[in-house]
C-alpha positions in Angstrom: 8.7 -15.9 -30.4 8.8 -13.7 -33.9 7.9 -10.0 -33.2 6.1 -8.1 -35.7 7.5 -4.6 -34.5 8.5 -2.8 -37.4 12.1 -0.4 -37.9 15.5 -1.0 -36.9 16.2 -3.5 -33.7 17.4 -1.3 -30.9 20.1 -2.6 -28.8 21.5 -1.9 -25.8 25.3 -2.3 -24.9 26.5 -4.4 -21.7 29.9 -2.4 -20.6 32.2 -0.3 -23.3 34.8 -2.7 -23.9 36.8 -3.1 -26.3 35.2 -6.1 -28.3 31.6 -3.6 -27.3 33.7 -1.0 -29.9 34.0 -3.5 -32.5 30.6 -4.1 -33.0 29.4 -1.1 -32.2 31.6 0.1 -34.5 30.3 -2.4 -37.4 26.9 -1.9 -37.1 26.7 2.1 -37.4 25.8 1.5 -41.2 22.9 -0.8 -40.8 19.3 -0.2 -41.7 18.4 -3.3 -39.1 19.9 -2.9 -35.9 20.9 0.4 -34.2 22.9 0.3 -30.6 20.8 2.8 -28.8 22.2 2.3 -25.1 25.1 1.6 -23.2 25.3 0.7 -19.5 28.2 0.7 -17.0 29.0 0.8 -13.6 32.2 3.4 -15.0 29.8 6.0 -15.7 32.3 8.3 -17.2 33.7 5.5 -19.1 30.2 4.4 -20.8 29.4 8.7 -21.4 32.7 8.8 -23.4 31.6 5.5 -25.1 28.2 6.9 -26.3 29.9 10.1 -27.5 32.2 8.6 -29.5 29.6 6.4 -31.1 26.8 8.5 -31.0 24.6 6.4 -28.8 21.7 8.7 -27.2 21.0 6.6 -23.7 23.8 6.3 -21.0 22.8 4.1 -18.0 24.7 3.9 -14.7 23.6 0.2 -14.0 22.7 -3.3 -16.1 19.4 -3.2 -14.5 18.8 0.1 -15.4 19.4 -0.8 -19.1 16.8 -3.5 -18.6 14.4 -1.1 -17.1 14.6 1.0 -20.6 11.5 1.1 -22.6 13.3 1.7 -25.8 16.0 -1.0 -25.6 14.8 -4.3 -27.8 17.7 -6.6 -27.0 21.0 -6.6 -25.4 24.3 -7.4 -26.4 26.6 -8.9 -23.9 30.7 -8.3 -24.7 31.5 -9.1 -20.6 34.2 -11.5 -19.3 33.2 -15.4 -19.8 32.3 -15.5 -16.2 29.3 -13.0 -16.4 27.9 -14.3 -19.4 25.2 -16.6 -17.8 24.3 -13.8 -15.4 23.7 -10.9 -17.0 22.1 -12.9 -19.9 19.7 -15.0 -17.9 18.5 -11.0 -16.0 18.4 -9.7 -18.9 15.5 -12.3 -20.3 14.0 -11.7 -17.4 13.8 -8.4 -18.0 12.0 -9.4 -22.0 14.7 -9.0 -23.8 16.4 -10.5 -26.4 20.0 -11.8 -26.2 23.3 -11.5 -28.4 25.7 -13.0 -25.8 29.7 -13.0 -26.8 31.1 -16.8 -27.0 31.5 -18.7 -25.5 28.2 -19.0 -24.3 29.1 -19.9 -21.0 31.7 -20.9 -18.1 30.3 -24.7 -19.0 27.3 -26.5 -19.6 25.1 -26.2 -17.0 25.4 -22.6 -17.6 24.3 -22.4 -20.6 21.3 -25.2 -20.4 20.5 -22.6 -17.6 20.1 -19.6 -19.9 18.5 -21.5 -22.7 15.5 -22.2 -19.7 15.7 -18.1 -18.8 15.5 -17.1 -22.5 12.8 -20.0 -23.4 10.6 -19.1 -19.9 10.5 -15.3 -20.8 9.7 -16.0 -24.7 12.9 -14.2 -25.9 16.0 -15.1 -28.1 19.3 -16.0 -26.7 22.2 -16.4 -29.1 25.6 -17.0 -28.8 27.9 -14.9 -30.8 29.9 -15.8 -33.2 30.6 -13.4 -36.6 32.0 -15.7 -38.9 28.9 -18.1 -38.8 27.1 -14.9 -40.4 29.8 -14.9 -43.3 29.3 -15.6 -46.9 32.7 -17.5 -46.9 31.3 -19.8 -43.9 27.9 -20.0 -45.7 29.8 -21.4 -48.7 31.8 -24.1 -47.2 28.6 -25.1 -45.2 26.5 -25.0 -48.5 29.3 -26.9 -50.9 30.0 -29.3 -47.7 25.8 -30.1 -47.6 26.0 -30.2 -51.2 28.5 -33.3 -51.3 31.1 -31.5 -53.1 33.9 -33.7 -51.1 31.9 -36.4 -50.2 31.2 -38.1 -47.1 33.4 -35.7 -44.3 36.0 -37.5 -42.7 38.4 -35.2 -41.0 38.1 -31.8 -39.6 40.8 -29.4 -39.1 40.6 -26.0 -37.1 43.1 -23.8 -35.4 43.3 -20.3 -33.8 46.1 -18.5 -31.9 47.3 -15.5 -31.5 50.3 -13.9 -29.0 49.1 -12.6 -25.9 51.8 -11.8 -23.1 49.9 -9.5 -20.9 49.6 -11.1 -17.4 46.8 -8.9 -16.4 44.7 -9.5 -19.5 41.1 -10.7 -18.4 41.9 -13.7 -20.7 45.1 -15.1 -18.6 42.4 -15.0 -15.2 41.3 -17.9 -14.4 38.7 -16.5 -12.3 36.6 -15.2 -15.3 37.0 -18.3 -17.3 40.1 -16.8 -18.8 42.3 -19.2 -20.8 43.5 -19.9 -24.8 40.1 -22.8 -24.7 37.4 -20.6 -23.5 38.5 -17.9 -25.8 40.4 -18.8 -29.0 39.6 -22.3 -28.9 35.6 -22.0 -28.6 35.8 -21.1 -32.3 37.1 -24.0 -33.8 34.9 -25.8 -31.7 32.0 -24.1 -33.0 33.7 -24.9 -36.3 33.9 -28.2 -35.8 30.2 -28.5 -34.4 28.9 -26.7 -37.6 30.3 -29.5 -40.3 30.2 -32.1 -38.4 26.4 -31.7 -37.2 26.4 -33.0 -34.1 28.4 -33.0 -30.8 31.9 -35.5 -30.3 31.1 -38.8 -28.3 34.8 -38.5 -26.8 37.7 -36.4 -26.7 41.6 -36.4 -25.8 43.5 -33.2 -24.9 46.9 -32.2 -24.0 47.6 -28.3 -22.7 50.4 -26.4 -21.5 49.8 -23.9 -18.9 50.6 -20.4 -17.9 51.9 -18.8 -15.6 48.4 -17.1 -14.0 47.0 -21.1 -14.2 45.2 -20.9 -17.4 45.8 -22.5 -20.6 47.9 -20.8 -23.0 47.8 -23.5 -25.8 45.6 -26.1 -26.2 45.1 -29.5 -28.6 42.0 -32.3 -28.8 41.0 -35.2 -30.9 37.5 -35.2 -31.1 35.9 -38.9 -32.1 32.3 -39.5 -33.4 29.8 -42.1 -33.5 30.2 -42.5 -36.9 34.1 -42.4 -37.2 34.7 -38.7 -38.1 37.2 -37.6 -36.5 38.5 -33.8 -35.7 41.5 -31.8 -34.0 41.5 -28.4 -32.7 44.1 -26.2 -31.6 44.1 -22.7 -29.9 46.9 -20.9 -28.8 48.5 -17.5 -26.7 51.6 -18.3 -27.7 51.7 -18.3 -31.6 51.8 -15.7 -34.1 48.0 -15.2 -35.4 46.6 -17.9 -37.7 43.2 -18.8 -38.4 42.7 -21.5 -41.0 40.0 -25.1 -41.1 40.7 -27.9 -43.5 37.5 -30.6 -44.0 38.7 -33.6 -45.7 36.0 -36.1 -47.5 36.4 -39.0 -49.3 36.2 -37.6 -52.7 37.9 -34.3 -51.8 38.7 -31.0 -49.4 37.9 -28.1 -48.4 40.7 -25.4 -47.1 39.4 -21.9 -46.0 40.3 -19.4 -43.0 37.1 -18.5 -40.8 37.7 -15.0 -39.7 35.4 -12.8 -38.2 35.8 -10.1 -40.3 37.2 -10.5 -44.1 38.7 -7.6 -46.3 42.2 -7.3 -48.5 44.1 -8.5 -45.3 41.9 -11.3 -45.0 40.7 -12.4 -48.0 37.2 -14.7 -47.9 38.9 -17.5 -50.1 37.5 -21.7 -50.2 40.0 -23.9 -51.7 38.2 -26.6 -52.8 40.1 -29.5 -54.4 37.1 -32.1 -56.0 38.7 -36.2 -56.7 41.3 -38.3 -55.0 43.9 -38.1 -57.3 47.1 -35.6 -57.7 45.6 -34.5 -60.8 42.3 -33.3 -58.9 40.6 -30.4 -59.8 41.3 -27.0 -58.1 38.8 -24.3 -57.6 39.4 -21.4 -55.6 35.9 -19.1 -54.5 36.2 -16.0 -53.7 33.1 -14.7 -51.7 31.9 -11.4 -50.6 34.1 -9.4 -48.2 31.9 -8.1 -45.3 31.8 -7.0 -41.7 31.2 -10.4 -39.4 29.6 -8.0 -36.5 27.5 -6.2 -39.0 26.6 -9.6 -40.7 25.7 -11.3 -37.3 24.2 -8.4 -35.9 21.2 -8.1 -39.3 20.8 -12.1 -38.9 20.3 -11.5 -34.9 17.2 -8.6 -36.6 16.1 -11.3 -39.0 15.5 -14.3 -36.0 14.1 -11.2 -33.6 11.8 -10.4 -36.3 11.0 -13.5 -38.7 12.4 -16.5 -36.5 15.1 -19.3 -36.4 15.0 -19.9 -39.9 16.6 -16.3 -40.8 19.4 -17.0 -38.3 22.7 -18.3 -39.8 24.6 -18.4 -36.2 24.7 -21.2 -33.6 21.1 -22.9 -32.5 20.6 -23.8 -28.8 21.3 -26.6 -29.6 24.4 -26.3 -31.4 25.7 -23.7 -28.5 24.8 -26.1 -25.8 26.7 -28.5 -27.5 29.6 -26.9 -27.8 30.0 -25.6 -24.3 29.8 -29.7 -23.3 32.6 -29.8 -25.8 34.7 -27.3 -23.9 34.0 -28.6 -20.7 34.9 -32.4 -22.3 38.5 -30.9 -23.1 39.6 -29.0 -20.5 38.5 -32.3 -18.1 40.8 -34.2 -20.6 43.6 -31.5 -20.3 43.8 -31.1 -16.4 43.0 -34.9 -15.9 45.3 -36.2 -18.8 43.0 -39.1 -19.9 40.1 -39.4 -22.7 36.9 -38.0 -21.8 33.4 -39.2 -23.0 31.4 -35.8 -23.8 28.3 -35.6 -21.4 24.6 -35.8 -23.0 
């Protein structure tokens, strides 16, 4: 499915919402990717969008979007519940995919829109910046390298405080809830240093008001006795951290999408089993996660999977089965086995 069309991958924007600024936002400086479209049903709303950003095309309608000649790929920032939707018309319509995580409401959603992109020979990728971000490729690359030996435990958390009722997160109706949309990242997390998907998981939530999750914990077990937590939270202050512990050391390092003086890219790696280990702290390269994502998105469109440092369909699809294991486990208070 490479493409050998030459210059920058034009993009076309699914709605102007806020997360749609973000990267819109990152990617002005690129030589790769340019957004050249953005559709909404709010015409008004996606004019003021393209003016502020300098996007040429405004389009009253998704479809419209698709119908555009001189839109490569889509991007698709939409609440969880559309995701599957939009992304499976859109590959109808020969376009490539950047969809927001997670992926999907569930499984079956996703398998669904792996079939749509694979039938109409296009890419669909779930997004997620901080796979595109030196610090990530670091701890990947000292983790594959055996620099703490064989993993054992794995760590990740991600909250943040969100109060507003009438946020599309607290509606449960679009897939809302502190799982689907903080805790899909340290699941991803998880799935990337632990290479394959949990055999079972145990989760305990407390609930909100509206009837979605507001915080969220799960034991993930594997085959081979790795074992991992995750956490995700509405109702702490913002944190962001993983910790991967080996039997001859660990690796500590926060996974942000985006890293810069407030959030410096830092690995603490700690190599030996004794108090007197050695310490090592690495420092990578502070950039943009949208704007890192959004050139390896150009590099798959243009060279193929091996350029892309994001989720694989396989890896996404695992995941979502992930998800669906733990919020079974949380509404249903038992362990669940994760589906194959």
């Amino acid at each position: 499915m490479t493409s050998s069309s030459s210059g920058p991958l034009r993009i076309g924007i699914l709605g102007a919402a806020r997360i749609a600024c973000s990267f819109v936002e990152a990617v002005r400086p690129s030589a790769k990717v340019v957004a050249t479209a953005v559709a909404s049903r709010d015409v008004e709303r996606a004019t003021a969008f393209a003016r502020e950003f300098g996007i040429g095309r405004v389009h009253a309608s998704y479809d419209e979007l698709f119908a555009d000649p001189d839109v490569d790929a889509v991007y698709v920032p939409l609440p969880n519940n559309l995701h599957a939707e939009w992304s499976i018309r859109a590959a109808a319509a020969g376009k490539h995919v950047l969809c927001e995580k997670p992926l999907a409401a569930n499984a079956a959603e996703a398998r669904a829109m792996f079939a749509a992109a694979e039938q109409n020979g296009v890419y669909l990728v779930e997004a997620y910046p901080y796979r595109a971000q030196p610090q990530t490729l670091k701890v990947r690359e000292l983790v594959a390298a055996g620099a703490i030996g064989r993993t054992q435990l794995i760590q990740a958390s991600f909250g943040f405080p969100l109060t507003d009722a009438a946020n599309i997160r607290m509606d449960p109706t679009l897939a809302g809830g502190a799982l689907m949309d903080a805790g899909s990242y340290p699941v991803s997390f998880v799935r990337t240093i632990a290479g394959a998907a949990p055999s079972r998981v145990s989760a305990l939530s407390r609930w909100g008001a509206t009837g979605v999750d507001v915080t969220t914990m799960a034991t993930l077990e594997y085959p081979d006795g790795l074992l991992a937590q995750i956490s995700c939270s509405f109702s702490t202050v913002r944190h962001r951290h993983a910790f991967i512990a080996g039997d001859a050391g660990s690796i500590a390092t926060t996974y942000f999408n985006d890293t810069g003086p407030a959030f410096p890219p830092l690995v603490h790696v700690r190599r030996g089993n004794g108090w007197d280990a050695a310490h090592e702290i690495i420092e990578t390269e502070a950039l943009a996660g949208f704007l890192a994502e959004a050139e390896s998105f150009h590099d798959l469109v243009r060279f193929g999977w091996d350029q892309w440092t994001g989720a694989t369909p396989a890896e996404s699809i695992d995941i979502a089965m992930t998800l669906d294991a733990i919020a079974a486990s949380s509404r249903d208070g038992v362990p669940v086995e994760v589906a194959r």
